[in-house]
Tab-separated table of C-alpha atoms and ligand atoms in Angstrom:
chain	number	residue	atom	x	y	z
C	1	MET	CA	0.001	-0.087	-0.083
C	2	THR	CA	1.578	3.421	-0.720
C	3	THR	CA	0.431	6.938	0.862
C	4	GLY	CA	2.036	10.100	1.870
C	5	ALA	CA	2.828	12.279	-1.729
C	6	ASP	CA	2.539	10.886	-5.616
C	7	PRO	CA	5.295	9.186	-6.515
C	8	ARG	CA	5.862	11.083	-9.357
C	9	LEU	CA	6.538	14.201	-7.658
C	10	ALA	CA	8.582	13.531	-4.524
C	11	GLY	CA	11.358	13.958	-3.617
C	12	GLY	CA	11.867	10.829	-1.448
C	13	ARG	CA	10.543	7.735	-0.931
C	14	LEU	CA	9.941	6.018	2.725
C	15	THR	CA	9.900	2.835	2.820
C	16	ILE	CA	8.593	0.393	5.776
C	17	ASP	CA	8.322	-3.647	6.395
C	18	LEU	CA	5.547	-4.351	7.302
C	19	ASP	CA	6.524	-7.814	8.484
C	20	ALA	CA	9.929	-7.134	9.136
C	21	LEU	CA	8.448	-5.247	11.642
C	22	VAL	CA	6.320	-7.745	12.693
C	23	ALA	CA	8.863	-10.279	12.865
C	24	ASN	CA	10.536	-7.983	15.306
C	25	TRP	CA	7.360	-7.407	18.141
C	26	GLN	CA	7.304	-11.401	17.581
C	27	LEU	CA	12.176	-11.883	18.132
C	28	LEU	CA	10.659	-9.153	21.474
C	29	ALA	CA	7.640	-11.056	22.561
C	30	GLU	CA	9.227	-14.235	22.335
C	31	LYS	CA	12.752	-13.443	24.577
C	32	SER	CA	10.117	-11.823	26.780
C	33	LEU	CA	8.313	-14.890	27.688
C	34	PRO	CA	7.026	-15.663	30.170
C	35	ALA	CA	5.615	-11.708	29.984
C	36	GLN	CA	2.578	-11.365	27.615
C	37	THR	CA	4.646	-8.398	25.178
C	38	SER	CA	2.903	-4.757	23.714
C	39	ALA	CA	3.815	-2.608	21.985
C	40	VAL	CA	4.863	1.568	22.396
C	41	VAL	CA	3.312	3.888	19.659
C	42	LYS	CA	3.219	7.099	20.584
C	43	ALA	CA	4.364	9.398	17.918
C	44	ASP	CA	2.532	7.798	15.758
C	45	ALA	CA	4.513	4.933	16.087
C	46	TYR	CA	7.757	5.978	15.539
C	47	GLY	CA	6.889	8.058	12.803
C	48	LEU	CA	5.649	5.549	10.225
C	49	GLY	CA	2.384	5.732	11.025
C	50	ILE	CA	-0.409	4.268	12.866
C	51	ILE	CA	-2.557	3.160	10.954
C	52	HIS	CA	-0.346	0.730	9.331
C	53	VAL	CA	1.624	-0.287	12.025
C	54	VAL	CA	-0.889	-0.684	14.451
C	55	PRO	CA	-3.497	-3.155	12.215
C	56	ALA	CA	-0.420	-5.252	11.429
C	57	LEU	CA	1.079	-5.793	15.563
C	58	TRP	CA	-2.644	-7.068	15.937
C	59	GLN	CA	-3.124	-9.249	13.039
C	60	ALA	CA	0.569	-10.471	14.697
C	61	GLY	CA	-1.310	-11.211	18.570
C	62	CYS	CA	-0.740	-7.807	20.053
C	63	ARG	CA	-3.544	-6.473	22.846
C	64	THR	CA	-2.170	-3.489	24.734
C	65	PHE	CA	-0.283	-0.709	23.200
C	66	PHE	CA	1.223	2.647	24.505
C	67	VAL	CA	0.543	5.635	23.045
C	68	ALA	CA	2.094	9.412	24.744
C	69	LEU	CA	-1.458	11.012	23.934
C	70	ALA	CA	-4.613	9.886	24.260
C	71	GLU	CA	-5.342	12.227	20.748
C	72	GLU	CA	-2.798	9.805	19.671
C	73	GLY	CA	-5.433	7.101	21.532
C	74	LEU	CA	-8.041	7.882	19.623
C	75	ARG	CA	-6.122	6.897	16.359
C	76	VAL	CA	-4.933	3.916	17.620
C	77	ARG	CA	-8.884	3.016	18.687
C	78	ALA	CA	-10.136	3.717	15.582
C	79	VAL	CA	-7.632	0.587	13.515
C	80	ALA	CA	-8.043	-1.773	16.688
C	81	PRO	CA	-11.157	-1.496	18.270
C	82	ASP	CA	-11.074	-4.223	20.881
C	83	ALA	CA	-7.104	-3.489	21.416
C	84	ARG	CA	-6.100	-2.415	25.119
C	85	VAL	CA	-4.897	1.286	25.161
C	86	PHE	CA	-3.246	3.337	27.682
C	87	VAL	CA	-1.968	6.542	27.250
C	88	LEU	CA	1.332	7.573	29.581
C	89	ASN	CA	1.906	11.251	29.844
C	90	GLY	CA	-0.587	12.524	32.606
C	91	PHE	CA	-4.265	13.348	32.352
C	92	PHE	CA	-6.533	16.594	32.975
C	93	SER	CA	-9.630	16.097	33.835
C	94	GLU	CA	-11.553	17.285	30.915
C	95	ALA	CA	-9.888	13.833	29.344
C	96	LEU	CA	-12.216	11.545	31.169
C	97	PRO	CA	-15.662	12.224	28.269
C	98	VAL	CA	-12.610	10.443	25.847
C	99	TYR	CA	-10.947	7.720	27.511
C	100	GLU	CA	-14.396	7.030	29.030
C	101	GLU	CA	-15.903	7.020	25.001
C	102	SER	CA	-13.165	6.012	23.533
C	103	ASP	CA	-11.867	3.077	25.869
C	104	LEU	CA	-8.989	5.095	26.525
C	105	ILE	CA	-6.864	4.200	30.470
C	106	PRO	CA	-4.717	6.677	31.743
C	107	VAL	CA	-1.385	5.985	33.199
C	108	LEU	CA	-1.439	7.975	36.485
C	109	GLY	CA	2.024	9.205	37.430
C	110	SER	CA	1.174	11.793	39.892
C	111	LEU	CA	-0.589	11.581	43.950
C	112	GLN	CA	-2.430	15.006	41.715
C	113	GLU	CA	-3.738	13.699	39.431
C	114	LEU	CA	-4.616	10.357	41.699
C	115	ASP	CA	-6.791	12.158	43.739
C	116	LEU	CA	-8.296	14.198	40.596
C	117	TRP	CA	-9.136	10.145	38.418
C	118	ARG	CA	-9.987	9.129	43.048
C	119	SER	CA	-12.468	12.806	42.890
C	120	LEU	CA	-13.859	12.264	39.343
C	121	ASN	CA	-14.702	8.811	39.788
C	122	ALA	CA	-16.594	8.239	43.143
C	123	LYS	CA	-19.967	8.109	41.683
C	124	ARG	CA	-19.656	5.478	39.213
C	125	LYS	CA	-19.901	2.313	39.989
C	126	ASP	CA	-18.307	1.103	37.208
C	127	LYS	CA	-15.038	2.307	38.338
C	128	LEU	CA	-13.339	3.717	35.422
C	129	PRO	CA	-9.187	1.705	34.562
C	130	PHE	CA	-6.016	3.466	35.364
C	131	ALA	CA	-2.539	2.119	36.024
C	132	LEU	CA	0.105	3.975	38.013
C	133	HIS	CA	2.960	4.526	36.953
C	134	VAL	CA	5.855	5.355	40.158
C	135	ASP	CA	9.218	6.813	39.728
C	136	THR	CA	12.356	4.709	40.198
C	137	GLY	CA	15.445	6.113	39.493
C	138	MET	CA	14.372	8.135	36.181
C	139	ASN	CA	12.847	11.700	38.176
C	140	ARG	CA	10.149	11.867	35.153
C	141	LEU	CA	6.519	10.988	35.438
C	142	GLY	CA	5.033	8.498	38.108
C	143	VAL	CA	5.059	8.725	41.845
C	144	THR	CA	7.550	8.429	45.187
C	145	LEU	CA	8.579	4.688	45.887
C	146	ASP	CA	6.512	5.677	49.219
C	147	GLU	CA	3.652	7.017	47.559
C	148	ALA	CA	2.801	4.356	46.019
C	149	LEU	CA	2.941	1.791	48.874
C	150	ALA	CA	1.723	4.529	51.135
C	151	PHE	CA	-0.486	4.099	48.540
C	152	ALA	CA	-0.709	0.526	48.353
C	153	ALA	CA	-1.807	0.189	52.114
C	154	ASP	CA	-4.515	2.346	51.915
C	155	ARG	CA	-7.426	0.454	51.616
C	156	ARG	CA	-9.881	2.988	49.923
C	157	ASN	CA	-8.025	3.477	47.234
C	158	ASP	CA	-9.505	2.103	43.768
C	159	LYS	CA	-6.279	-0.342	41.847
C	160	PRO	CA	-5.006	0.039	39.415
C	161	ILE	CA	-4.973	-2.638	36.691
C	162	LEU	CA	-1.144	-2.274	35.566
C	163	LEU	CA	1.693	-1.695	37.572
C	164	MET	CA	4.311	0.446	35.943
C	165	THR	CA	7.675	1.724	35.647
C	166	HIS	CA	10.651	3.294	33.301
C	167	LEU	CA	14.473	2.244	33.297
C	168	ALA	CA	16.442	4.728	32.561
C	169	THR	CA	19.315	2.985	31.801
C	170	ALA	CA	18.296	0.157	30.808
C	171	ASP	CA	20.759	0.888	27.059
C	172	ASP	CA	23.476	0.533	29.158
C	173	ARG	CA	23.647	-3.404	30.622
C	174	ALA	CA	26.143	-3.238	33.520
C	175	HIS	CA	25.215	0.562	34.951
C	176	ALA	CA	24.430	-0.049	38.349
C	177	LEU	CA	21.161	2.203	38.541
C	178	ASN	CA	18.145	-1.238	36.609
C	179	ASP	CA	19.350	-3.300	39.370
C	180	ARG	CA	18.427	-0.120	41.436
C	181	GLN	CA	15.448	0.039	39.809
C	182	ILE	CA	14.360	-3.725	39.049
C	183	GLN	CA	14.584	-3.859	43.080
C	184	SER	CA	12.098	-1.199	43.919
C	185	PHE	CA	10.210	-2.778	41.841
C	186	HIS	CA	9.927	-6.282	43.069
C	187	LYS	CA	8.952	-3.696	46.257
C	188	LEU	CA	6.529	-2.398	44.733
C	189	ARG	CA	5.263	-5.683	43.222
C	190	ALA	CA	4.550	-7.162	46.304
C	191	ALA	CA	2.934	-3.947	48.270
C	192	PHE	CA	0.807	-4.585	45.351
C	193	SER	CA	-0.183	-8.004	44.732
C	194	GLY	CA	-2.553	-9.469	42.106
C	195	ILE	CA	-1.350	-6.473	39.583
C	196	GLU	CA	-0.576	-6.853	36.270
C	197	SER	CA	3.138	-4.950	36.114
C	198	SER	CA	5.093	-3.307	33.463
C	199	ILE	CA	9.229	-2.662	33.790
C	200	ALA	CA	10.657	-3.823	30.445
C	201	ASN	CA	10.708	-1.211	26.904
C	202	SER	CA	13.620	-2.631	24.385
C	203	PRO	CA	16.564	-2.553	26.022
C	204	GLY	CA	14.702	-3.946	28.879
C	205	ILE	CA	13.933	-7.248	27.418
C	206	PHE	CA	17.304	-7.806	26.381
C	207	HIS	CA	18.343	-7.585	29.989
C	208	SER	CA	17.702	-11.159	32.643
C	209	GLY	CA	15.218	-9.935	35.901
C	210	VAL	CA	12.285	-7.730	33.866
C	211	GLY	CA	11.147	-10.992	31.963
C	212	GLU	CA	9.430	-11.950	35.544
C	213	TYR	CA	7.055	-9.568	34.674
C	214	GLU	CA	4.145	-9.644	33.088
C	215	LEU	CA	3.912	-6.791	29.983
C	216	SER	CA	7.211	-5.718	28.131
C	217	ARG	CA	6.762	-3.157	26.004
C	218	PRO	CA	8.519	-2.012	23.201
C	219	GLY	CA	9.127	0.497	20.972
C	220	VAL	CA	12.154	2.032	18.883
C	221	ALA	CA	13.078	-2.837	18.423
C	222	MET	CA	10.338	-3.757	16.453
C	223	TYR	CA	10.735	-0.434	14.121
C	224	GLY	CA	14.289	-1.473	13.410
C	225	GLY	CA	16.387	0.570	15.706
C	226	GLU	CA	19.847	-0.591	17.670
C	227	PRO	CA	18.215	-2.543	21.807
C	228	PHE	CA	21.184	-1.294	23.182
C	229	SER	CA	24.643	0.079	22.461
C	230	GLY	CA	27.290	-2.032	21.672
C	231	GLY	CA	27.545	-5.508	19.786
C	232	ALA	CA	24.814	-6.051	15.815
C	233	ASN	CA	21.650	-5.490	16.441
C	234	PRO	CA	19.598	-7.972	16.481
C	235	MET	CA	16.617	-7.155	14.831
C	236	ARG	CA	15.783	-6.497	11.641
C	237	HIS	CA	15.701	-2.973	9.936
C	238	VAL	CA	12.045	-1.739	8.632
C	239	VAL	CA	12.671	1.252	7.666
C	240	THR	CA	14.004	2.795	3.970
C	241	LEU	CA	14.514	6.287	3.501
C	242	GLU	CA	15.855	7.251	0.133
C	243	ALA	CA	16.184	10.774	-1.854
C	244	ARG	CA	15.954	11.072	-5.374
C	245	ILE	CA	19.261	12.878	-7.066
C	246	VAL	CA	17.615	15.656	-9.423
C	247	GLN	CA	21.219	16.739	-10.831
C	248	ILE	CA	25.575	15.325	-11.129
C	249	ARG	CA	27.056	17.937	-10.998
C	250	THR	CA	31.194	18.933	-11.274
C	251	GLY	CA	32.270	21.730	-9.040
C	252	ARG	CA	36.081	22.588	-9.502
C	253	LYS	CA	39.279	21.849	-7.165
C	254	GLY	CA	39.391	24.855	-5.921
C	255	GLU	CA	35.378	25.777	-5.347
C	256	THR	CA	33.553	25.286	-2.330
C	257	VAL	CA	30.082	22.589	-1.998
C	258	GLY	CA	27.477	24.936	-0.414
C	259	TYR	CA	26.590	27.234	2.688
C	260	GLY	CA	28.465	28.705	4.452
C	261	ALA	CA	31.478	27.104	1.474
C	262	THR	CA	32.121	24.837	4.071
C	263	ALA	CA	33.567	22.389	2.005
C	264	ARG	CA	35.966	23.004	-0.668
C	265	LEU	CA	37.849	20.493	-3.193
C	266	GLY	CA	40.548	18.659	-2.660
C	267	ARG	CA	40.012	17.656	-7.098
C	268	ASP	CA	37.458	17.609	-9.055
C	269	THR	CA	34.720	15.857	-7.735
C	270	ARG	CA	30.982	14.669	-9.213
C	271	ILE	CA	28.642	15.947	-6.942
C	272	ALA	CA	24.745	14.430	-6.715
C	273	VAL	CA	22.301	17.038	-5.974
C	274	CYS	CA	19.352	14.366	-3.991
C	275	SER	CA	15.912	16.357	-3.412
C	276	VAL	CA	15.483	15.157	0.419
C	277	GLY	CA	16.998	17.770	3.907
C	278	TYR	CA	16.218	19.226	7.476
C	279	ALA	CA	12.779	20.168	6.152
C	280	ASP	CA	11.949	15.672	5.355
C	281	GLY	CA	13.777	14.934	9.513
C	282	TYR	CA	17.538	14.808	7.260
C	283	LEU	CA	19.515	16.957	9.986
C	284	ARG	CA	21.408	19.052	9.450
C	285	SER	CA	23.698	17.619	11.718
C	286	ALA	CA	24.582	15.154	9.225
C	287	SER	CA	26.216	17.368	6.949
C	288	GLY	CA	29.623	16.160	6.191
C	289	SER	CA	31.252	19.590	7.020
C	290	GLY	CA	31.734	22.499	8.726
C	291	VAL	CA	28.664	21.900	11.397
C	292	PRO	CA	29.263	22.557	14.859
C	293	LEU	CA	27.585	20.195	17.646
C	294	ARG	CA	28.682	20.653	20.706
C	295	GLY	CA	31.550	21.793	20.175
C	296	THR	CA	32.207	18.861	17.840
C	297	VAL	CA	32.234	18.380	13.953
C	298	LEU	CA	30.567	15.396	13.050
C	299	ASN	CA	31.560	13.354	10.477
C	300	GLY	CA	28.323	13.352	8.774
C	301	GLY	CA	26.085	11.587	6.938
C	302	GLU	CA	26.671	8.677	4.140
C	303	GLY	CA	23.595	7.567	1.432
C	304	PHE	CA	24.901	4.486	-0.504
C	305	VAL	CA	23.792	4.587	-4.272
C	306	ALA	CA	24.836	2.418	-7.760
C	307	GLY	CA	26.475	-0.388	-4.671
C	308	SER	CA	28.746	2.080	-1.989
C	309	LYS	CA	28.777	4.623	0.504
C	310	VAL	CA	28.937	8.402	-0.821
C	311	PRO	CA	29.381	10.754	1.878
C	312	VAL	CA	27.305	15.054	2.325
C	313	LEU	CA	29.317	17.089	1.144
C	314	GLY	CA	28.284	20.761	2.327
C	315	ARG	CA	25.798	20.778	4.369
C	316	ILE	CA	22.551	20.006	4.488
C	317	THR	CA	19.497	22.653	3.095
C	318	MET	CA	15.942	22.987	3.913
C	319	ASP	CA	15.902	20.706	0.818
C	320	LEU	CA	18.182	18.873	-0.937
C	321	THR	CA	21.874	17.777	0.250
C	322	SER	CA	24.515	17.169	-2.295
C	323	PHE	CA	26.632	14.271	-2.058
C	324	ASP	CA	30.909	13.225	-3.189
C	325	ILE	CA	30.494	10.339	-5.931
C	326	THR	CA	33.428	11.577	-7.586
C	327	ASP	CA	34.883	7.612	-6.730
C	328	LEU	CA	31.379	6.365	-8.554
C	329	PRO	CA	31.973	4.757	-12.062
C	330	VAL	CA	31.157	7.514	-14.508
C	331	ASP	CA	28.062	6.774	-15.856
C	332	ALA	CA	26.961	4.975	-12.377
C	333	VAL	CA	24.479	7.085	-10.912
C	334	ARG	CA	22.182	9.502	-13.262
C	335	PRO	CA	19.427	12.023	-12.308
C	336	GLY	CA	16.008	10.474	-11.297
C	337	ASP	CA	18.083	7.546	-9.564
C	338	TYR	CA	17.287	6.619	-5.687
C	339	ILE	CA	19.689	7.317	-2.807
C	340	GLU	CA	19.316	5.620	-0.150
C	341	LEU	CA	20.262	7.154	2.969
C	342	PHE	CA	19.061	5.070	5.828
C	343	GLY	CA	17.903	0.886	5.174
C	344	GLN	CA	19.551	-2.174	4.743
C	345	ASN	CA	22.813	-0.648	3.585
C	346	VAL	CA	23.224	2.525	6.104
C	347	PRO	CA	21.339	0.988	9.394
C	348	LEU	CA	19.711	3.365	11.145
C	349	ASP	CA	21.196	3.783	14.405
C	350	ASP	CA	24.697	5.017	11.991
C	351	ALA	CA	22.969	7.761	10.447
C	352	ALA	CA	21.676	8.618	13.497
C	353	ARG	CA	25.297	8.547	15.057
C	354	ALA	CA	26.415	10.515	12.739
C	355	ALA	CA	23.888	14.277	12.664
C	356	GLY	CA	24.831	13.245	16.357
C	357	THR	CA	22.059	12.021	17.958
C	358	ILE	CA	20.059	9.181	17.694
C	359	GLY	CA	17.529	6.163	15.697
C	360	TYR	CA	14.732	7.673	17.835
C	361	GLU	CA	14.867	10.893	16.720
C	362	LEU	CA	15.478	9.945	13.096
C	363	LEU	CA	12.862	8.228	13.695
C	364	THR	CA	10.072	10.753	14.894
C	365	SER	CA	11.815	13.675	12.325
C	366	LEU	CA	10.481	11.777	9.826
C	367	GLY	CA	8.611	14.520	7.393
C	368	THR	CA	5.575	14.435	5.080
C	369	ARG	CA	6.621	15.000	1.719
C	370	TYR	CA	8.069	11.417	1.152
C	371	HIS	CA	6.195	8.361	-0.845
C	372	ARG	CA	5.213	6.277	1.478
C	373	ARG	CA	4.923	2.085	0.504
C	374	TYR	CA	4.309	-0.616	2.918
C	375	LEU	CA	5.244	-3.088	2.760
C	376	LYS	CA	3.260	-6.600	3.614
C	377	SER	CA	2.089	-9.661	2.461
C	378	GLU	CA	-0.595	-11.405	2.865
C	379	SER	CA	0.810	-14.024	5.816
C	380	ASN	CA	0.117	-12.280	7.857
T	1	PLP	C1	8.441	4.598	25.025
T	1	PLP	C2	8.864	3.443	26.426
T	1	PLP	C3	8.755	3.076	25.758
T	1	PLP	C4	9.515	2.192	24.906
T	1	PLP	O1	10.953	2.835	24.005
T	1	PLP	P1	11.838	2.039	23.665
T	1	PLP	O2	13.273	2.637	24.073
T	1	PLP	O3	11.643	2.792	22.194
T	1	PLP	O4	12.057	0.400	23.828
T	1	PLP	C5	9.038	1.961	26.939
T	1	PLP	N1	8.064	2.559	27.970
T	1	PLP	C6	7.418	4.372	28.393
T	1	PLP	C7	7.414	4.381	29.755
T	1	PLP	C8	8.155	5.311	27.178
T	1	PLP	O5	7.780	5.990	27.390
């Protein structure tokens, strides 16, 4: 299925392999056993499109989804009428009718939110379900450990249907905070006995000791991102981003390329000028030269075309990016050809590192101007 811009008119194309995404989810589900596995589809399924990703996962057996915002929850509900949908980012009272009507479950993460929820539910016979987020070391969302233990001890309180916490350093397996968080969660779990509990994000699934919890919550690894730093990525690549080559020109030795004249040519250089830029989420910090980020100049991005990797040349601009294709055989590429910016040959996380960031940010920055293709076999 294809969406987005008309392929005849678009500057770039984004190919999303839903079979690979499902295979990744299945691998994570296997690794999570005996826990069940949900899917985190916030930020429009990490930029890939809730309306495509959620039905594919539902078909594969995923029954629980997490989003950041209720607005995103509605989009999940529209394509998965029977799913359990948790909304991570807190709760405001004016949203209650929407939660009720669309059967969304808030993840409450402060005493204020718990009080608010209690007062809104006080007169109801059929109490609305909620999840409780406990902070065990991240200092982002969640009640404190002590608050949670006090909440559990007070019998007047309604019980959450899910108890969860979030790991701050799961991608770094050696970090001492992991064990501290897991131990705190262990204590909590004893206080909330009989209640489903959830701790592992993508990297957490690869830790020993977190599989015993009932529900894992992978995001990035499903989408092909590295679940931990260092070591080979065990996930299949899901997303391929390609841009069209608009023209091929020759710059002469001694000339410069692009804004700021930051790239000076040390040789006569064939330049492929491609229809992609930072307005499309191809981040300016991946420029081959001259864009310092926090004091360092990053190596810059690489494209892949005609069987070879080629470096970004000069600054990435809003709509155009140049690559040095001098080392390719003459006539290997032509205007209209596509150059891969990340995918099978340029791993997502390598492209991200070249821009000083992480795969999550590249995916969620993907622009709206691409032609989008979703690959899916009939069998799943
Ligand atoms: C985003 C998020 C996840 C998923 O994290 P990944 O690292 O993408 O697997 C899980 N839980 C919470 C609370 C999150 O905010």
